[in-house]
């Protein structure tokens, strides 16, 4: 492969610290590989070179590409993720000092179960799966950022107590988690000079890929082992830093010159991926961020199709547009990209009904066991069996009727053929309660006669489940509109179903599709923005571009968060080679929504 002058200069750097700022589509992996070859020609032993990547997939890919470029090398450089590298340090420490470490994640459910139990112990309410994920991410954020949770605010109820009990449990049981690998490795190297010298002598040249996704703790460790020579070669793009929720912080890149006085800068400013239209629009867009390196972004590619802003009436019309485009461009690769995992559900429902094969990337969808979905299904199920006390016990306080725990205990002790008839026999029941029970019984009989699509709406509005949801949102600082999306998605899937049984079958099928399906011969991928980073496609469709999704309702109040959301949008734009479709549904999940302010900016360029 013939390198450009920019690439040759970067790959020729041998000694001392360097930062290579590589824009999207600039060929950063190529630079890392060619620099390794230059180091080998310079006389560096292969096993003295360590390349740290962001993900295991990247590590395997770059190792495979090295084998193709340098097939006769018997001793190979090391390619590793930061976590894998730190785990090796812990194993070495265990071998030398006799201290053992056991990962809590070795049993996949152990960490989740522990946090679920702690949350219930402290807040007296069960935790939903998506909220569990937020707590795990928040724990990870504080550790990677090396911040004491007591010095920061979080909206998660009882978080500090959960965090402290979680840490105490691990310490008591000699356990560490995934994020502890970096923290413990850093502590060990700082306190054990013998081990630090051993690591430093083993790796004299260190390369860091995707440097913008490195956290403070990770960079401190890399800086420590590269010292004192600091033969550290960082490839990064501060404009693509999108993992703040994990503790990634591009600020260290912006101040790298303060740390390394002899730092050399290299710029890979040519985009080999995208058309001039896409490069120009994305460059103008990201340049509005304040805290960033200014870059002269260019491309030798031709002007092709303009960036398309597609305004439609509803979510479904987005899918129809994409489907028609797929039919017309079967020989191209396509990607549908979204901000939130939940957006994938109705999209998968639509595509599967159309018999379209697709690959899903990075799906962590917490829908099928979510409490809202289970509540609505349980309420509908109870309408079909109104003597089922177990189901009624799960729902009685989530619907209208003002039924209390005392009423429930009476029903349990006086079971009959119908719970409402039993409840009317409660001693001393006043007229207010009798009227409520009559009305509730009537509503459940109405519910029983509706089709499944109508039943879901009836539960939400007529049985006042929406009011319960608002109370939950207010009590636990959830976003009501985000919670309501689960209701909308369930109703969307039920549209073509006839009964509760057929809906349950459909949900089971969709769950299987999302968790397991991958078609090697499919030219369509669907993915969150985070999971599509580093990839490219002929046609990219970025969907659900309402203002409360991206940049988000509160991001304009937080300067750093707003910049992060702009970077996220920029990453989505720069996945496209030739055709970029930015899609805005005027009515999102049944509610009118304003267009993303980012989309407004682009439309005015």
mmCIF file with all atom_site columns, N, CA, C and O in Angstrom, residues 540-561:
data_model
loop_
_atom_site.group_PDB
_atom_site.id
_atom_site.type_symbol
_atom_site.label_atom_id
_atom_site.label_alt_id
_atom_site.label_comp_id
_atom_site.label_asym_id
_atom_site.label_entity_id
_atom_site.label_seq_id
_atom_site.pdbx_PDB_ins_code
_atom_site.Cartn_x
_atom_site.Cartn_y
_atom_site.Cartn_z
_atom_site.occupancy
_atom_site.B_iso_or_equiv
_atom_site.pdbx_formal_charge
_atom_site.auth_seq_id
_atom_site.auth_comp_id
_atom_site.auth_asym_id
_atom_site.auth_atom_id
_atom_site.pdbx_PDB_model_num
ATOM 1  N N  . UNK A 1 540 ? -25.816 5.394  4.935  1.00 0.00 ? 540 UNK A N  1
ATOM 2  C CA . UNK A 1 540 ? -26.061 5.449  6.381  1.00 0.00 ? 540 UNK A CA 1
ATOM 3  C C  . UNK A 1 540 ? -27.335 6.232  6.640  1.00 0.00 ? 540 UNK A C  1
ATOM 4  O O  . UNK A 1 540 ? -27.539 7.321  6.086  1.00 0.00 ? 540 UNK A O  1
ATOM 5  N N  . UNK A 1 541 ? -28.207 5.670  7.486  1.00 0.00 ? 541 UNK A N  1
ATOM 6  C CA . UNK A 1 541 ? -29.458 6.307  7.883  1.00 0.00 ? 541 UNK A CA 1
ATOM 7  C C  . UNK A 1 541 ? -29.395 6.533  9.401  1.00 0.00 ? 541 UNK A C  1
ATOM 8  O O  . UNK A 1 541 ? -29.339 5.571  10.175 1.00 0.00 ? 541 UNK A O  1
ATOM 9  N N  . UNK A 1 542 ? -29.376 7.773  9.818  1.00 0.00 ? 542 UNK A N  1
ATOM 10 C CA . UNK A 1 542 ? -29.391 8.078  11.250 1.00 0.00 ? 542 UNK A CA 1
ATOM 11 C C  . UNK A 1 542 ? -30.827 8.452  11.596 1.00 0.00 ? 542 UNK A C  1
ATOM 12 O O  . UNK A 1 542 ? -31.352 9.456  11.105 1.00 0.00 ? 542 UNK A O  1
ATOM 13 N N  . UNK A 1 543 ? -31.484 7.629  12.420 1.00 0.00 ? 543 UNK A N  1
ATOM 14 C CA . UNK A 1 543 ? -32.922 7.774  12.647 1.00 0.00 ? 543 UNK A CA 1
ATOM 15 C C  . UNK A 1 543 ? -33.228 8.408  14.012 1.00 0.00 ? 543 UNK A C  1
ATOM 16 O O  . UNK A 1 543 ? -32.356 8.561  14.854 1.00 0.00 ? 543 UNK A O  1
ATOM 17 N N  . UNK A 1 544 ? -34.501 8.782  14.175 1.00 0.00 ? 544 UNK A N  1
ATOM 18 C CA . UNK A 1 544 ? -35.044 9.289  15.445 1.00 0.00 ? 544 UNK A CA 1
ATOM 19 C C  . UNK A 1 544 ? -34.343 10.568 15.913 1.00 0.00 ? 544 UNK A C  1
ATOM 20 O O  . UNK A 1 544 ? -34.055 10.737 17.105 1.00 0.00 ? 544 UNK A O  1
ATOM 21 N N  . UNK A 1 545 ? -34.099 11.484 14.984 1.00 0.00 ? 545 UNK A N  1
ATOM 22 C CA . UNK A 1 545 ? -33.342 12.694 15.327 1.00 0.00 ? 545 UNK A CA 1
ATOM 23 C C  . UNK A 1 545 ? -34.272 13.787 15.860 1.00 0.00 ? 545 UNK A C  1
ATOM 24 O O  . UNK A 1 545 ? -34.480 14.832 15.247 1.00 0.00 ? 545 UNK A O  1
ATOM 25 N N  . UNK A 1 546 ? -34.810 13.515 17.057 1.00 0.00 ? 546 UNK A N  1
ATOM 26 C CA . UNK A 1 546 ? -35.582 14.529 17.776 1.00 0.00 ? 546 UNK A CA 1
ATOM 27 C C  . UNK A 1 546 ? -34.670 15.184 18.806 1.00 0.00 ? 546 UNK A C  1
ATOM 28 O O  . UNK A 1 546 ? -33.652 14.619 19.202 1.00 0.00 ? 546 UNK A O  1
ATOM 29 N N  . UNK A 1 547 ? -35.055 16.358 19.263 1.00 0.00 ? 547 UNK A N  1
ATOM 30 C CA . UNK A 1 547 ? -34.156 17.132 20.115 1.00 0.00 ? 547 UNK A CA 1
ATOM 31 C C  . UNK A 1 547 ? -33.953 16.505 21.489 1.00 0.00 ? 547 UNK A C  1
ATOM 32 O O  . UNK A 1 547 ? -32.896 16.665 22.102 1.00 0.00 ? 547 UNK A O  1
ATOM 33 N N  . UNK A 1 548 ? -34.960 15.767 21.982 1.00 0.00 ? 548 UNK A N  1
ATOM 34 C CA . UNK A 1 548 ? -34.795 15.168 23.309 1.00 0.00 ? 548 UNK A CA 1
ATOM 35 C C  . UNK A 1 548 ? -33.977 13.881 23.265 1.00 0.00 ? 548 UNK A C  1
ATOM 36 O O  . UNK A 1 548 ? -33.563 13.376 24.312 1.00 0.00 ? 548 UNK A O  1
ATOM 37 N N  . UNK A 1 549 ? -33.726 13.348 22.066 1.00 0.00 ? 549 UNK A N  1
ATOM 38 C CA . UNK A 1 549 ? -32.868 12.163 21.949 1.00 0.00 ? 549 UNK A CA 1
ATOM 39 C C  . UNK A 1 549 ? -31.422 12.576 21.735 1.00 0.00 ? 549 UNK A C  1
ATOM 40 O O  . UNK A 1 549 ? -30.510 12.076 22.386 1.00 0.00 ? 549 UNK A O  1
ATOM 41 N N  . UNK A 1 550 ? -31.196 13.471 20.807 1.00 0.00 ? 550 UNK A N  1
ATOM 42 C CA . UNK A 1 550 ? -29.852 14.022 20.594 1.00 0.00 ? 550 UNK A CA 1
ATOM 43 C C  . UNK A 1 550 ? -29.969 15.460 20.115 1.00 0.00 ? 550 UNK A C  1
ATOM 44 O O  . UNK A 1 550 ? -30.682 15.712 19.153 1.00 0.00 ? 550 UNK A O  1
ATOM 45 N N  . UNK A 1 551 ? -29.426 16.446 20.814 1.00 0.00 ? 551 UNK A N  1
ATOM 46 C CA . UNK A 1 551 ? -28.464 16.313 21.914 1.00 0.00 ? 551 UNK A CA 1
ATOM 47 C C  . UNK A 1 551 ? -29.044 15.920 23.269 1.00 0.00 ? 551 UNK A C  1
ATOM 48 O O  . UNK A 1 551 ? -28.301 15.654 24.206 1.00 0.00 ? 551 UNK A O  1
ATOM 49 N N  . UNK A 1 552 ? -30.361 15.897 23.427 1.00 0.00 ? 552 UNK A N  1
ATOM 50 C CA . UNK A 1 552 ? -30.951 15.555 24.724 1.00 0.00 ? 552 UNK A CA 1
ATOM 51 C C  . UNK A 1 552 ? -31.505 16.789 25.410 1.00 0.00 ? 552 UNK A C  1
ATOM 52 O O  . UNK A 1 552 ? -31.007 17.893 25.242 1.00 0.00 ? 552 UNK A O  1
ATOM 53 N N  . UNK A 1 553 ? -32.519 16.582 26.224 1.00 0.00 ? 553 UNK A N  1
ATOM 54 C CA . UNK A 1 553 ? -33.257 17.697 26.817 1.00 0.00 ? 553 UNK A CA 1
ATOM 55 C C  . UNK A 1 553 ? -32.412 18.545 27.766 1.00 0.00 ? 553 UNK A C  1
ATOM 56 O O  . UNK A 1 553 ? -32.599 19.754 27.857 1.00 0.00 ? 553 UNK A O  1
ATOM 57 N N  . UNK A 1 554 ? -31.471 17.931 28.473 1.00 0.00 ? 554 UNK A N  1
ATOM 58 C CA . UNK A 1 554 ? -30.712 18.688 29.482 1.00 0.00 ? 554 UNK A CA 1
ATOM 59 C C  . UNK A 1 554 ? -29.267 18.950 29.086 1.00 0.00 ? 554 UNK A C  1
ATOM 60 O O  . UNK A 1 554 ? -28.511 19.551 29.848 1.00 0.00 ? 554 UNK A O  1
ATOM 61 N N  . UNK A 1 555 ? -28.861 18.485 27.904 1.00 0.00 ? 555 UNK A N  1
ATOM 62 C CA . UNK A 1 555 ? -27.447 18.584 27.548 1.00 0.00 ? 555 UNK A CA 1
ATOM 63 C C  . UNK A 1 555 ? -26.995 20.034 27.358 1.00 0.00 ? 555 UNK A C  1
ATOM 64 O O  . UNK A 1 555 ? -25.823 20.360 27.582 1.00 0.00 ? 555 UNK A O  1
ATOM 65 N N  . UNK A 1 556 ? -27.925 20.927 26.966 1.00 0.00 ? 556 UNK A N  1
ATOM 66 C CA . UNK A 1 556 ? -27.526 22.322 26.757 1.00 0.00 ? 556 UNK A CA 1
ATOM 67 C C  . UNK A 1 556 ? -27.198 23.026 28.075 1.00 0.00 ? 556 UNK A C  1
ATOM 68 O O  . UNK A 1 556 ? -26.601 24.097 28.087 1.00 0.00 ? 556 UNK A O  1
ATOM 69 N N  . UNK A 1 557 ? -27.570 22.394 29.204 1.00 0.00 ? 557 UNK A N  1
ATOM 70 C CA . UNK A 1 557 ? -27.258 22.956 30.516 1.00 0.00 ? 557 UNK A CA 1
ATOM 71 C C  . UNK A 1 557 ? -25.883 22.484 31.012 1.00 0.00 ? 557 UNK A C  1
ATOM 72 O O  . UNK A 1 557 ? -25.382 22.971 32.018 1.00 0.00 ? 557 UNK A O  1
ATOM 73 N N  . UNK A 1 558 ? -25.318 21.517 30.316 1.00 0.00 ? 558 UNK A N  1
ATOM 74 C CA . UNK A 1 558 ? -24.027 20.948 30.694 1.00 0.00 ? 558 UNK A CA 1
ATOM 75 C C  . UNK A 1 558 ? -23.089 21.077 29.504 1.00 0.00 ? 558 UNK A C  1
ATOM 76 O O  . UNK A 1 558 ? -23.241 20.379 28.505 1.00 0.00 ? 558 UNK A O  1
ATOM 77 N N  . UNK A 1 559 ? -22.106 21.980 29.612 1.00 0.00 ? 559 UNK A N  1
ATOM 78 C CA . UNK A 1 559 ? -21.210 22.290 28.498 1.00 0.00 ? 559 UNK A CA 1
ATOM 79 C C  . UNK A 1 559 ? -20.488 21.047 27.983 1.00 0.00 ? 559 UNK A C  1
ATOM 80 O O  . UNK A 1 559 ? -20.449 20.780 26.776 1.00 0.00 ? 559 UNK A O  1
ATOM 81 N N  . UNK A 1 560 ? -19.914 20.253 28.890 1.00 0.00 ? 560 UNK A N  1
ATOM 82 C CA . UNK A 1 560 ? -19.170 19.056 28.489 1.00 0.00 ? 560 UNK A CA 1
ATOM 83 C C  . UNK A 1 560 ? -20.080 18.022 27.844 1.00 0.00 ? 560 UNK A C  1
ATOM 84 O O  . UNK A 1 560 ? -19.702 17.381 26.853 1.00 0.00 ? 560 UNK A O  1
ATOM 85 N N  . UNK A 1 561 ? -21.268 17.855 28.401 1.00 0.00 ? 561 UNK A N  1
ATOM 86 C CA . UNK A 1 561 ? -22.212 16.881 27.850 1.00 0.00 ? 561 UNK A CA 1
ATOM 87 C C  . UNK A 1 561 ? -22.664 17.288 26.454 1.00 0.00 ? 561 UNK A C  1
ATOM 88 O O  . UNK A 1 561 ? -22.805 16.447 25.553 1.00 0.00 ? 561 UNK A O  1
#
